[in-house]
Protein backbone atom coordinates (compact mmCIF):
# COMPACT_ATOMS: atom_id res chain seq x y z
CA UNK A 1 0.00 0.00 0.00
CA UNK A 2 1.07 3.56 -0.73
CA UNK A 3 0.10 6.24 1.80
CA UNK A 4 0.12 9.85 0.65
CA UNK A 5 -0.50 13.01 2.65
CA UNK A 6 -1.29 16.04 0.46
CA UNK A 7 0.09 19.34 1.73
CA UNK A 8 0.32 22.91 0.47
CA UNK A 9 3.03 24.97 2.22
CA UNK A 10 2.27 28.16 0.28
CA UNK A 11 -0.32 30.39 1.98
CA UNK A 12 -2.01 27.49 3.77
CA UNK A 13 -5.19 27.63 5.82
CA UNK A 14 -6.40 30.95 4.39
CA UNK A 15 -9.77 30.60 6.11
CA UNK A 16 -7.96 30.91 9.45
CA UNK A 17 -6.77 34.41 8.52
CA UNK A 18 -9.32 36.09 10.85
CA UNK A 19 -7.47 34.62 13.84
CA UNK A 20 -3.94 33.81 12.60
CA UNK A 21 -1.37 35.85 10.70
CA UNK A 22 0.12 34.48 7.48
CA UNK A 23 3.25 33.39 9.35
CA UNK A 24 1.20 31.73 12.08
CA UNK A 25 -0.87 29.90 9.50
CA UNK A 26 2.28 28.51 7.88
CA UNK A 27 3.60 27.40 11.27
CA UNK A 28 0.30 25.88 12.34
CA UNK A 29 -0.13 24.02 9.05
CA UNK A 30 3.31 22.47 9.50
CA UNK A 31 2.45 21.40 13.05
CA UNK A 32 -0.79 19.83 11.81
CA UNK A 33 1.17 17.94 9.16
CA UNK A 34 3.68 16.72 11.72
CA UNK A 35 0.88 15.45 13.95
CA UNK A 36 -0.63 13.47 11.07
CA UNK A 37 2.74 12.03 10.08
CA UNK A 38 3.43 11.04 13.69
CA UNK A 39 0.04 9.33 13.99
CA UNK A 40 0.60 7.43 10.74
CA UNK A 41 4.10 6.39 11.83
CA UNK A 42 2.64 4.92 15.01
CA UNK A 43 -0.14 3.03 13.20
CA UNK A 44 0.72 -0.64 12.98
CA UNK A 45 0.87 -2.41 9.66
CA UNK A 46 1.09 0.51 7.24
CA UNK A 47 4.11 1.77 5.31
CA UNK A 48 5.81 5.10 5.72
CA UNK A 49 3.75 7.89 4.17
CA UNK A 50 4.84 10.17 1.36
CA UNK A 51 4.05 13.88 1.59
CA UNK A 52 2.51 15.08 -1.67
CA UNK A 53 3.51 18.74 -1.55
CA UNK A 54 2.69 21.58 -3.93
CA UNK A 55 6.18 23.04 -3.33
CA UNK A 56 9.58 22.00 -2.02
CA UNK A 57 9.35 21.05 1.63
CA UNK A 58 11.67 19.90 4.38
CA UNK A 59 10.19 17.44 6.85
CA UNK A 60 11.69 14.96 9.28
CA UNK A 61 14.60 13.02 7.80
CA UNK A 62 13.42 9.85 6.16
CA UNK A 63 9.94 11.11 5.26
CA UNK A 64 9.79 11.21 1.46
CA UNK A 65 8.34 14.26 -0.26
CA UNK A 66 6.94 14.24 -3.79
CA UNK A 67 6.42 17.70 -5.31
CA UNK A 68 3.37 18.17 -7.53
CA UNK A 69 2.22 21.76 -7.97
CA UNK A 70 -1.13 20.85 -9.48
CA UNK A 71 -4.44 21.19 -7.67
CA UNK A 72 -5.43 18.50 -5.18
CA UNK A 73 -7.68 16.44 -7.45
CA UNK A 74 -5.29 15.91 -10.40
CA UNK A 75 -2.32 15.40 -8.08
CA UNK A 76 -4.07 12.67 -6.11
CA UNK A 77 -5.52 11.06 -9.22
CA UNK A 78 -2.02 10.83 -10.67
CA UNK A 79 -0.89 9.09 -7.48
CA UNK A 80 -3.79 6.65 -7.84
CA UNK A 81 -3.14 5.99 -11.52
CA UNK A 82 0.61 5.54 -11.17
CA UNK A 83 0.49 2.97 -8.36
CA UNK A 84 -0.08 -0.74 -8.81
CA UNK A 85 -0.80 -1.03 -5.08
CA UNK A 86 -3.73 0.21 -3.01
CA UNK A 87 -3.40 3.89 -2.17
CA UNK A 88 -4.43 5.66 1.03
CA UNK A 89 -4.89 9.43 1.03
CA UNK A 90 -4.94 11.13 4.43
CA UNK A 91 -5.41 14.88 4.68
CA UNK A 92 -2.68 16.85 6.47
CA UNK A 93 -5.00 18.77 8.81
CA UNK A 94 -6.58 15.94 10.80
CA UNK A 95 -5.50 17.32 14.15
CA UNK A 96 -7.33 14.67 16.16
CA UNK A 97 -6.04 11.65 14.24
CA UNK A 98 -4.58 8.91 16.41
CA UNK A 99 -3.15 5.49 15.57
CA UNK A 100 -6.36 3.91 16.88
CA UNK A 101 -8.54 6.09 14.65
CA UNK A 102 -6.32 5.50 11.63
CA UNK A 103 -6.40 1.75 12.24
CA UNK A 104 -10.15 1.91 11.68
CA UNK A 105 -9.49 3.48 8.27
CA UNK A 106 -7.18 0.64 7.21
CA UNK A 107 -9.17 -2.22 8.77
CA UNK A 108 -11.98 -2.71 6.20
CA UNK A 109 -11.12 -4.76 3.11
CA UNK A 110 -13.59 -2.87 0.90
CA UNK A 111 -12.57 -1.66 -2.56
CA UNK A 112 -12.92 1.92 -1.36
CA UNK A 113 -12.89 3.13 2.24
CA UNK A 114 -14.09 6.67 2.92
CA UNK A 115 -13.72 8.77 6.07
CA UNK A 116 -16.05 11.75 5.63
CA UNK A 117 -15.50 15.15 7.18
CA UNK A 118 -18.01 16.95 9.35
CA UNK A 119 -18.97 19.19 6.42
CA UNK A 120 -19.45 16.31 3.96
CA UNK A 121 -15.96 16.53 2.53
CA UNK A 122 -13.58 13.57 2.34
CA UNK A 123 -10.82 13.49 4.93
CA UNK A 124 -9.27 10.11 4.17
CA UNK A 125 -9.55 7.41 1.53
CA UNK A 126 -8.22 3.93 0.98
CA UNK A 127 -8.57 3.00 -2.69
CA UNK A 128 -8.05 -0.63 -3.69
CA UNK A 129 -10.06 -0.51 -6.92
CA UNK A 130 -7.81 0.46 -9.85
CA UNK A 131 -10.49 2.51 -11.62
CA UNK A 132 -11.50 4.69 -8.67
CA UNK A 133 -10.64 8.37 -8.96
CA UNK A 134 -11.21 11.36 -6.68
CA UNK A 135 -12.89 14.72 -7.13
CA UNK A 136 -12.26 16.94 -4.13
CA UNK A 137 -14.69 19.79 -3.45
CA UNK A 138 -17.07 20.92 -0.74
CA UNK A 139 -19.37 17.87 -0.61
CA UNK A 140 -16.91 15.39 -2.08
CA UNK A 141 -17.91 12.50 0.18
CA UNK A 142 -21.20 12.10 -1.68
CA UNK A 143 -19.48 12.19 -5.07
CA UNK A 144 -16.77 9.77 -3.96
CA UNK A 145 -19.40 7.30 -2.83
CA UNK A 146 -21.12 7.64 -6.21
CA UNK A 147 -17.80 7.42 -8.07
CA UNK A 148 -17.02 4.15 -6.34
CA UNK A 149 -20.41 2.73 -7.27
CA UNK A 150 -19.95 3.82 -10.89
CA UNK A 151 -16.87 1.60 -11.28
CA UNK A 152 -18.41 -1.32 -9.40
CA UNK A 153 -16.40 -0.79 -6.22
CA UNK A 154 -17.87 -1.68 -2.86
CA UNK A 155 -17.58 1.04 -0.22
CA UNK A 156 -16.98 1.09 3.52
CA UNK A 157 -17.57 4.31 5.46
CA UNK A 158 -15.60 5.01 8.64
CA UNK A 159 -17.66 7.04 11.09
CA UNK A 160 -14.99 8.61 13.29
CA UNK A 161 -15.11 11.94 15.08
CA UNK A 162 -11.32 12.08 15.06
CA UNK A 163 -11.00 11.47 11.34
CA UNK A 164 -13.98 13.71 10.57
CA UNK A 165 -12.38 16.74 12.23
CA UNK A 166 -10.26 18.70 9.80
CA UNK A 167 -9.05 22.20 10.60
CA UNK A 168 -10.10 24.81 8.07
CA UNK A 169 -12.02 27.52 9.92
CA UNK A 170 -11.73 29.34 13.26
CA UNK A 171 -14.66 27.33 14.61
CA UNK A 172 -12.60 24.15 14.18
CA UNK A 173 -9.92 25.27 16.63
CA UNK A 174 -12.08 24.56 19.66
CA UNK A 175 -12.16 20.88 18.66
CA UNK A 176 -8.36 20.82 18.64
CA UNK A 177 -8.18 22.48 22.04
CA UNK A 178 -10.80 20.19 23.56
CA UNK A 179 -9.80 16.86 22.05
CA UNK A 180 -6.32 17.23 20.57
CA UNK A 181 -3.50 15.10 21.94
CA UNK A 182 -0.65 16.30 19.76
CA UNK A 183 1.52 19.27 18.95
CA UNK A 184 -1.28 21.24 17.27
CA UNK A 185 -3.19 21.61 20.54
CA UNK A 186 0.03 22.62 22.30
CA UNK A 187 0.79 25.17 19.56
CA UNK A 188 -2.61 26.80 19.98
CA UNK A 189 -2.23 27.03 23.75
CA UNK A 190 1.29 28.41 23.40
CA UNK A 191 -0.14 31.12 21.14
CA UNK A 192 -2.79 32.19 23.62
CA UNK A 193 -5.82 30.14 22.59
CA UNK A 194 -8.17 28.50 25.04
CA UNK A 195 -11.71 27.16 25.11
CA UNK A 196 -14.12 29.99 25.84
CA UNK A 197 -17.86 30.18 26.39
CA UNK A 198 -20.12 32.87 24.95
CA UNK A 199 -23.08 34.40 26.74
CA UNK A 200 -25.43 32.10 24.83
CA UNK A 201 -23.57 29.03 26.10
CA UNK A 202 -21.79 28.15 22.86
CA UNK A 203 -18.09 27.40 23.00
CA UNK A 204 -15.32 28.79 20.82
CA UNK A 205 -11.56 29.17 20.66
CA UNK A 206 -10.71 32.40 22.45
CA UNK A 207 -7.33 34.09 22.18
CA UNK A 208 -5.75 36.06 24.98
CA UNK A 209 -4.67 39.57 24.15
CA UNK A 210 -0.88 39.81 24.18
PDB file of C-alpha atoms in Angstrom:
ATOM      1  CA  UNK A   1       0.000   0.000   0.000  1.00  0.00           C
ATOM      2  CA  UNK A   2       1.073   3.556  -0.726  1.00  0.00           C
ATOM      3  CA  UNK A   3       0.099   6.237   1.795  1.00  0.00           C
ATOM      4  CA  UNK A   4       0.116   9.853   0.650  1.00  0.00           C
ATOM      5  CA  UNK A   5      -0.503  13.008   2.655  1.00  0.00           C
ATOM      6  CA  UNK A   6      -1.290  16.037   0.461  1.00  0.00           C
ATOM      7  CA  UNK A   7       0.089  19.339   1.731  1.00  0.00           C
ATOM      8  CA  UNK A   8       0.320  22.910   0.473  1.00  0.00           C
ATOM      9  CA  UNK A   9       3.029  24.969   2.220  1.00  0.00           C
ATOM     10  CA  UNK A  10       2.271  28.162   0.282  1.00  0.00           C
ATOM     11  CA  UNK A  11      -0.320  30.393   1.978  1.00  0.00           C
ATOM     12  CA  UNK A  12      -2.009  27.492   3.768  1.00  0.00           C
ATOM     13  CA  UNK A  13      -5.192  27.626   5.817  1.00  0.00           C
ATOM     14  CA  UNK A  14      -6.396  30.951   4.385  1.00  0.00           C
ATOM     15  CA  UNK A  15      -9.767  30.597   6.111  1.00  0.00           C
ATOM     16  CA  UNK A  16      -7.961  30.907   9.448  1.00  0.00           C
ATOM     17  CA  UNK A  17      -6.771  34.409   8.521  1.00  0.00           C
ATOM     18  CA  UNK A  18      -9.325  36.092  10.845  1.00  0.00           C
ATOM     19  CA  UNK A  19      -7.473  34.617  13.836  1.00  0.00           C
ATOM     20  CA  UNK A  20      -3.938  33.813  12.604  1.00  0.00           C
ATOM     21  CA  UNK A  21      -1.374  35.853  10.702  1.00  0.00           C
ATOM     22  CA  UNK A  22       0.120  34.480   7.482  1.00  0.00           C
ATOM     23  CA  UNK A  23       3.249  33.393   9.348  1.00  0.00           C
ATOM     24  CA  UNK A  24       1.200  31.733  12.082  1.00  0.00           C
ATOM     25  CA  UNK A  25      -0.867  29.899   9.497  1.00  0.00           C
ATOM     26  CA  UNK A  26       2.275  28.513   7.884  1.00  0.00           C
ATOM     27  CA  UNK A  27       3.603  27.400  11.268  1.00  0.00           C
ATOM     28  CA  UNK A  28       0.303  25.881  12.337  1.00  0.00           C
ATOM     29  CA  UNK A  29      -0.134  24.023   9.046  1.00  0.00           C
ATOM     30  CA  UNK A  30       3.306  22.468   9.501  1.00  0.00           C
ATOM     31  CA  UNK A  31       2.445  21.405  13.046  1.00  0.00           C
ATOM     32  CA  UNK A  32      -0.789  19.826  11.814  1.00  0.00           C
ATOM     33  CA  UNK A  33       1.168  17.942   9.156  1.00  0.00           C
ATOM     34  CA  UNK A  34       3.681  16.720  11.722  1.00  0.00           C
ATOM     35  CA  UNK A  35       0.876  15.452  13.953  1.00  0.00           C
ATOM     36  CA  UNK A  36      -0.634  13.473  11.070  1.00  0.00           C
ATOM     37  CA  UNK A  37       2.736  12.029  10.078  1.00  0.00           C
ATOM     38  CA  UNK A  38       3.429  11.036  13.687  1.00  0.00           C
ATOM     39  CA  UNK A  39       0.043   9.330  13.988  1.00  0.00           C
ATOM     40  CA  UNK A  40       0.599   7.435  10.743  1.00  0.00           C
ATOM     41  CA  UNK A  41       4.095   6.390  11.825  1.00  0.00           C
ATOM     42  CA  UNK A  42       2.635   4.920  15.010  1.00  0.00           C
ATOM     43  CA  UNK A  43      -0.135   3.031  13.203  1.00  0.00           C
ATOM     44  CA  UNK A  44       0.719  -0.643  12.978  1.00  0.00           C
ATOM     45  CA  UNK A  45       0.872  -2.412   9.664  1.00  0.00           C
ATOM     46  CA  UNK A  46       1.094   0.507   7.239  1.00  0.00           C
ATOM     47  CA  UNK A  47       4.109   1.766   5.307  1.00  0.00           C
ATOM     48  CA  UNK A  48       5.808   5.097   5.723  1.00  0.00           C
ATOM     49  CA  UNK A  49       3.750   7.890   4.168  1.00  0.00           C
ATOM     50  CA  UNK A  50       4.844  10.174   1.364  1.00  0.00           C
ATOM     51  CA  UNK A  51       4.049  13.879   1.586  1.00  0.00           C
ATOM     52  CA  UNK A  52       2.510  15.080  -1.671  1.00  0.00           C
ATOM     53  CA  UNK A  53       3.507  18.744  -1.550  1.00  0.00           C
ATOM     54  CA  UNK A  54       2.695  21.576  -3.927  1.00  0.00           C
ATOM     55  CA  UNK A  55       6.182  23.039  -3.328  1.00  0.00           C
ATOM     56  CA  UNK A  56       9.580  22.005  -2.019  1.00  0.00           C
ATOM     57  CA  UNK A  57       9.350  21.053   1.633  1.00  0.00           C
ATOM     58  CA  UNK A  58      11.673  19.902   4.381  1.00  0.00           C
ATOM     59  CA  UNK A  59      10.194  17.443   6.849  1.00  0.00           C
ATOM     60  CA  UNK A  60      11.685  14.963   9.276  1.00  0.00           C
ATOM     61  CA  UNK A  61      14.603  13.022   7.796  1.00  0.00           C
ATOM     62  CA  UNK A  62      13.421   9.847   6.155  1.00  0.00           C
ATOM     63  CA  UNK A  63       9.941  11.106   5.255  1.00  0.00           C
ATOM     64  CA  UNK A  64       9.793  11.206   1.458  1.00  0.00           C
ATOM     65  CA  UNK A  65       8.338  14.263  -0.264  1.00  0.00           C
ATOM     66  CA  UNK A  66       6.939  14.245  -3.788  1.00  0.00           C
ATOM     67  CA  UNK A  67       6.422  17.697  -5.308  1.00  0.00           C
ATOM     68  CA  UNK A  68       3.372  18.173  -7.526  1.00  0.00           C
ATOM     69  CA  UNK A  69       2.220  21.757  -7.968  1.00  0.00           C
ATOM     70  CA  UNK A  70      -1.128  20.847  -9.482  1.00  0.00           C
ATOM     71  CA  UNK A  71      -4.436  21.187  -7.665  1.00  0.00           C
ATOM     72  CA  UNK A  72      -5.429  18.500  -5.181  1.00  0.00           C
ATOM     73  CA  UNK A  73      -7.683  16.435  -7.452  1.00  0.00           C
ATOM     74  CA  UNK A  74      -5.292  15.910 -10.402  1.00  0.00           C
ATOM     75  CA  UNK A  75      -2.320  15.400  -8.083  1.00  0.00           C
ATOM     76  CA  UNK A  76      -4.075  12.671  -6.107  1.00  0.00           C
ATOM     77  CA  UNK A  77      -5.522  11.057  -9.222  1.00  0.00           C
ATOM     78  CA  UNK A  78      -2.022  10.832 -10.666  1.00  0.00           C
ATOM     79  CA  UNK A  79      -0.893   9.091  -7.483  1.00  0.00           C
ATOM     80  CA  UNK A  80      -3.787   6.649  -7.838  1.00  0.00           C
ATOM     81  CA  UNK A  81      -3.138   5.987 -11.517  1.00  0.00           C
ATOM     82  CA  UNK A  82       0.609   5.537 -11.166  1.00  0.00           C
ATOM     83  CA  UNK A  83       0.488   2.973  -8.357  1.00  0.00           C
ATOM     84  CA  UNK A  84      -0.078  -0.741  -8.810  1.00  0.00           C
ATOM     85  CA  UNK A  85      -0.798  -1.031  -5.083  1.00  0.00           C
ATOM     86  CA  UNK A  86      -3.727   0.211  -3.014  1.00  0.00           C
ATOM     87  CA  UNK A  87      -3.405   3.893  -2.169  1.00  0.00           C
ATOM     88  CA  UNK A  88      -4.425   5.664   1.027  1.00  0.00           C
ATOM     89  CA  UNK A  89      -4.888   9.430   1.034  1.00  0.00           C
ATOM     90  CA  UNK A  90      -4.937  11.135   4.425  1.00  0.00           C
ATOM     91  CA  UNK A  91      -5.407  14.885   4.683  1.00  0.00           C
ATOM     92  CA  UNK A  92      -2.681  16.850   6.473  1.00  0.00           C
ATOM     93  CA  UNK A  93      -4.998  18.769   8.811  1.00  0.00           C
ATOM     94  CA  UNK A  94      -6.581  15.941  10.798  1.00  0.00           C
ATOM     95  CA  UNK A  95      -5.501  17.318  14.150  1.00  0.00           C
ATOM     96  CA  UNK A  96      -7.330  14.670  16.165  1.00  0.00           C
ATOM     97  CA  UNK A  97      -6.040  11.654  14.241  1.00  0.00           C
ATOM     98  CA  UNK A  98      -4.579   8.914  16.412  1.00  0.00           C
ATOM     99  CA  UNK A  99      -3.154   5.489  15.569  1.00  0.00           C
ATOM    100  CA  UNK A 100      -6.364   3.911  16.882  1.00  0.00           C
ATOM    101  CA  UNK A 101      -8.540   6.089  14.651  1.00  0.00           C
ATOM    102  CA  UNK A 102      -6.324   5.500  11.630  1.00  0.00           C
ATOM    103  CA  UNK A 103      -6.399   1.752  12.240  1.00  0.00           C
ATOM    104  CA  UNK A 104     -10.149   1.911  11.683  1.00  0.00           C
ATOM    105  CA  UNK A 105      -9.489   3.476   8.269  1.00  0.00           C
ATOM    106  CA  UNK A 106      -7.181   0.645   7.214  1.00  0.00           C
ATOM    107  CA  UNK A 107      -9.172  -2.218   8.769  1.00  0.00           C
ATOM    108  CA  UNK A 108     -11.984  -2.711   6.199  1.00  0.00           C
ATOM    109  CA  UNK A 109     -11.118  -4.757   3.112  1.00  0.00           C
ATOM    110  CA  UNK A 110     -13.588  -2.872   0.900  1.00  0.00           C
ATOM    111  CA  UNK A 111     -12.575  -1.665  -2.555  1.00  0.00           C
ATOM    112  CA  UNK A 112     -12.917   1.921  -1.364  1.00  0.00           C
ATOM    113  CA  UNK A 113     -12.894   3.132   2.238  1.00  0.00           C
ATOM    114  CA  UNK A 114     -14.087   6.672   2.924  1.00  0.00           C
ATOM    115  CA  UNK A 115     -13.720   8.768   6.072  1.00  0.00           C
ATOM    116  CA  UNK A 116     -16.054  11.748   5.627  1.00  0.00           C
ATOM    117  CA  UNK A 117     -15.497  15.149   7.177  1.00  0.00           C
ATOM    118  CA  UNK A 118     -18.006  16.947   9.351  1.00  0.00           C
ATOM    119  CA  UNK A 119     -18.975  19.193   6.422  1.00  0.00           C
ATOM    120  CA  UNK A 120     -19.454  16.314   3.962  1.00  0.00           C
ATOM    121  CA  UNK A 121     -15.962  16.529   2.527  1.00  0.00           C
ATOM    122  CA  UNK A 122     -13.577  13.572   2.337  1.00  0.00           C
ATOM    123  CA  UNK A 123     -10.819  13.492   4.930  1.00  0.00           C
ATOM    124  CA  UNK A 124      -9.268  10.112   4.168  1.00  0.00           C
ATOM    125  CA  UNK A 125      -9.550   7.413   1.530  1.00  0.00           C
ATOM    126  CA  UNK A 126      -8.222   3.931   0.982  1.00  0.00           C
ATOM    127  CA  UNK A 127      -8.572   2.996  -2.693  1.00  0.00           C
ATOM    128  CA  UNK A 128      -8.051  -0.630  -3.687  1.00  0.00           C
ATOM    129  CA  UNK A 129     -10.065  -0.509  -6.920  1.00  0.00           C
ATOM    130  CA  UNK A 130      -7.811   0.463  -9.854  1.00  0.00           C
ATOM    131  CA  UNK A 131     -10.494   2.515 -11.622  1.00  0.00           C
ATOM    132  CA  UNK A 132     -11.499   4.690  -8.675  1.00  0.00           C
ATOM    133  CA  UNK A 133     -10.637   8.371  -8.964  1.00  0.00           C
ATOM    134  CA  UNK A 134     -11.206  11.364  -6.679  1.00  0.00           C
ATOM    135  CA  UNK A 135     -12.886  14.719  -7.134  1.00  0.00           C
ATOM    136  CA  UNK A 136     -12.263  16.941  -4.128  1.00  0.00           C
ATOM    137  CA  UNK A 137     -14.692  19.786  -3.454  1.00  0.00           C
ATOM    138  CA  UNK A 138     -17.068  20.920  -0.741  1.00  0.00           C
ATOM    139  CA  UNK A 139     -19.368  17.873  -0.609  1.00  0.00           C
ATOM    140  CA  UNK A 140     -16.914  15.395  -2.084  1.00  0.00           C
ATOM    141  CA  UNK A 141     -17.910  12.500   0.176  1.00  0.00           C
ATOM    142  CA  UNK A 142     -21.200  12.100  -1.680  1.00  0.00           C
ATOM    143  CA  UNK A 143     -19.479  12.193  -5.067  1.00  0.00           C
ATOM    144  CA  UNK A 144     -16.774   9.770  -3.959  1.00  0.00           C
ATOM    145  CA  UNK A 145     -19.395   7.301  -2.833  1.00  0.00           C
ATOM    146  CA  UNK A 146     -21.122   7.641  -6.208  1.00  0.00           C
ATOM    147  CA  UNK A 147     -17.797   7.419  -8.069  1.00  0.00           C
ATOM    148  CA  UNK A 148     -17.017   4.146  -6.340  1.00  0.00           C
ATOM    149  CA  UNK A 149     -20.411   2.735  -7.272  1.00  0.00           C
ATOM    150  CA  UNK A 150     -19.953   3.819 -10.893  1.00  0.00           C
ATOM    151  CA  UNK A 151     -16.874   1.599 -11.281  1.00  0.00           C
ATOM    152  CA  UNK A 152     -18.413  -1.317  -9.395  1.00  0.00           C
ATOM    153  CA  UNK A 153     -16.403  -0.795  -6.223  1.00  0.00           C
ATOM    154  CA  UNK A 154     -17.873  -1.681  -2.859  1.00  0.00           C
ATOM    155  CA  UNK A 155     -17.584   1.040  -0.219  1.00  0.00           C
ATOM    156  CA  UNK A 156     -16.977   1.093   3.521  1.00  0.00           C
ATOM    157  CA  UNK A 157     -17.566   4.306   5.461  1.00  0.00           C
ATOM    158  CA  UNK A 158     -15.597   5.013   8.635  1.00  0.00           C
ATOM    159  CA  UNK A 159     -17.665   7.039  11.086  1.00  0.00           C
ATOM    160  CA  UNK A 160     -14.991   8.611  13.292  1.00  0.00           C
ATOM    161  CA  UNK A 161     -15.108  11.944  15.081  1.00  0.00           C
ATOM    162  CA  UNK A 162     -11.324  12.077  15.062  1.00  0.00           C
ATOM    163  CA  UNK A 163     -11.005  11.469  11.339  1.00  0.00           C
ATOM    164  CA  UNK A 164     -13.982  13.711  10.572  1.00  0.00           C
ATOM    165  CA  UNK A 165     -12.381  16.737  12.228  1.00  0.00           C
ATOM    166  CA  UNK A 166     -10.260  18.696   9.797  1.00  0.00           C
ATOM    167  CA  UNK A 167      -9.051  22.198  10.602  1.00  0.00           C
ATOM    168  CA  UNK A 168     -10.097  24.813   8.071  1.00  0.00           C
ATOM    169  CA  UNK A 169     -12.021  27.518   9.920  1.00  0.00           C
ATOM    170  CA  UNK A 170     -11.734  29.345  13.259  1.00  0.00           C
ATOM    171  CA  UNK A 171     -14.665  27.327  14.612  1.00  0.00           C
ATOM    172  CA  UNK A 172     -12.603  24.151  14.182  1.00  0.00           C
ATOM    173  CA  UNK A 173      -9.924  25.273  16.627  1.00  0.00           C
ATOM    174  CA  UNK A 174     -12.081  24.559  19.662  1.00  0.00           C
ATOM    175  CA  UNK A 175     -12.157  20.880  18.657  1.00  0.00           C
ATOM    176  CA  UNK A 176      -8.362  20.820  18.639  1.00  0.00           C
ATOM    177  CA  UNK A 177      -8.184  22.480  22.043  1.00  0.00           C
ATOM    178  CA  UNK A 178     -10.805  20.195  23.562  1.00  0.00           C
ATOM    179  CA  UNK A 179      -9.796  16.861  22.049  1.00  0.00           C
ATOM    180  CA  UNK A 180      -6.319  17.235  20.566  1.00  0.00           C
ATOM    181  CA  UNK A 181      -3.498  15.101  21.945  1.00  0.00           C
ATOM    182  CA  UNK A 182      -0.654  16.297  19.756  1.00  0.00           C
ATOM    183  CA  UNK A 183       1.520  19.274  18.947  1.00  0.00           C
ATOM    184  CA  UNK A 184      -1.282  21.243  17.270  1.00  0.00           C
ATOM    185  CA  UNK A 185      -3.190  21.610  20.540  1.00  0.00           C
ATOM    186  CA  UNK A 186       0.030  22.621  22.299  1.00  0.00           C
ATOM    187  CA  UNK A 187       0.790  25.170  19.561  1.00  0.00           C
ATOM    188  CA  UNK A 188      -2.612  26.803  19.984  1.00  0.00           C
ATOM    189  CA  UNK A 189      -2.231  27.033  23.753  1.00  0.00           C
ATOM    190  CA  UNK A 190       1.295  28.410  23.398  1.00  0.00           C
ATOM    191  CA  UNK A 191      -0.143  31.120  21.144  1.00  0.00           C
ATOM    192  CA  UNK A 192      -2.787  32.190  23.619  1.00  0.00           C
ATOM    193  CA  UNK A 193      -5.815  30.142  22.590  1.00  0.00           C
ATOM    194  CA  UNK A 194      -8.171  28.500  25.044  1.00  0.00           C
ATOM    195  CA  UNK A 195     -11.710  27.158  25.105  1.00  0.00           C
ATOM    196  CA  UNK A 196     -14.119  29.992  25.837  1.00  0.00           C
ATOM    197  CA  UNK A 197     -17.861  30.177  26.394  1.00  0.00           C
ATOM    198  CA  UNK A 198     -20.115  32.867  24.955  1.00  0.00           C
ATOM    199  CA  UNK A 199     -23.082  34.397  26.737  1.00  0.00           C
ATOM    200  CA  UNK A 200     -25.429  32.095  24.826  1.00  0.00           C
ATOM    201  CA  UNK A 201     -23.572  29.035  26.096  1.00  0.00           C
ATOM    202  CA  UNK A 202     -21.795  28.147  22.856  1.00  0.00           C
ATOM    203  CA  UNK A 203     -18.086  27.404  22.998  1.00  0.00           C
ATOM    204  CA  UNK A 204     -15.322  28.787  20.825  1.00  0.00           C
ATOM    205  CA  UNK A 205     -11.563  29.171  20.659  1.00  0.00           C
ATOM    206  CA  UNK A 206     -10.715  32.399  22.450  1.00  0.00           C
ATOM    207  CA  UNK A 207      -7.332  34.095  22.177  1.00  0.00           C
ATOM    208  CA  UNK A 208      -5.749  36.062  24.985  1.00  0.00           C
ATOM    209  CA  UNK A 209      -4.670  39.571  24.152  1.00  0.00           C
ATOM    210  CA  UNK A 210      -0.878  39.814  24.180  1.00  0.00           C
TER     211      UNK A 210
END
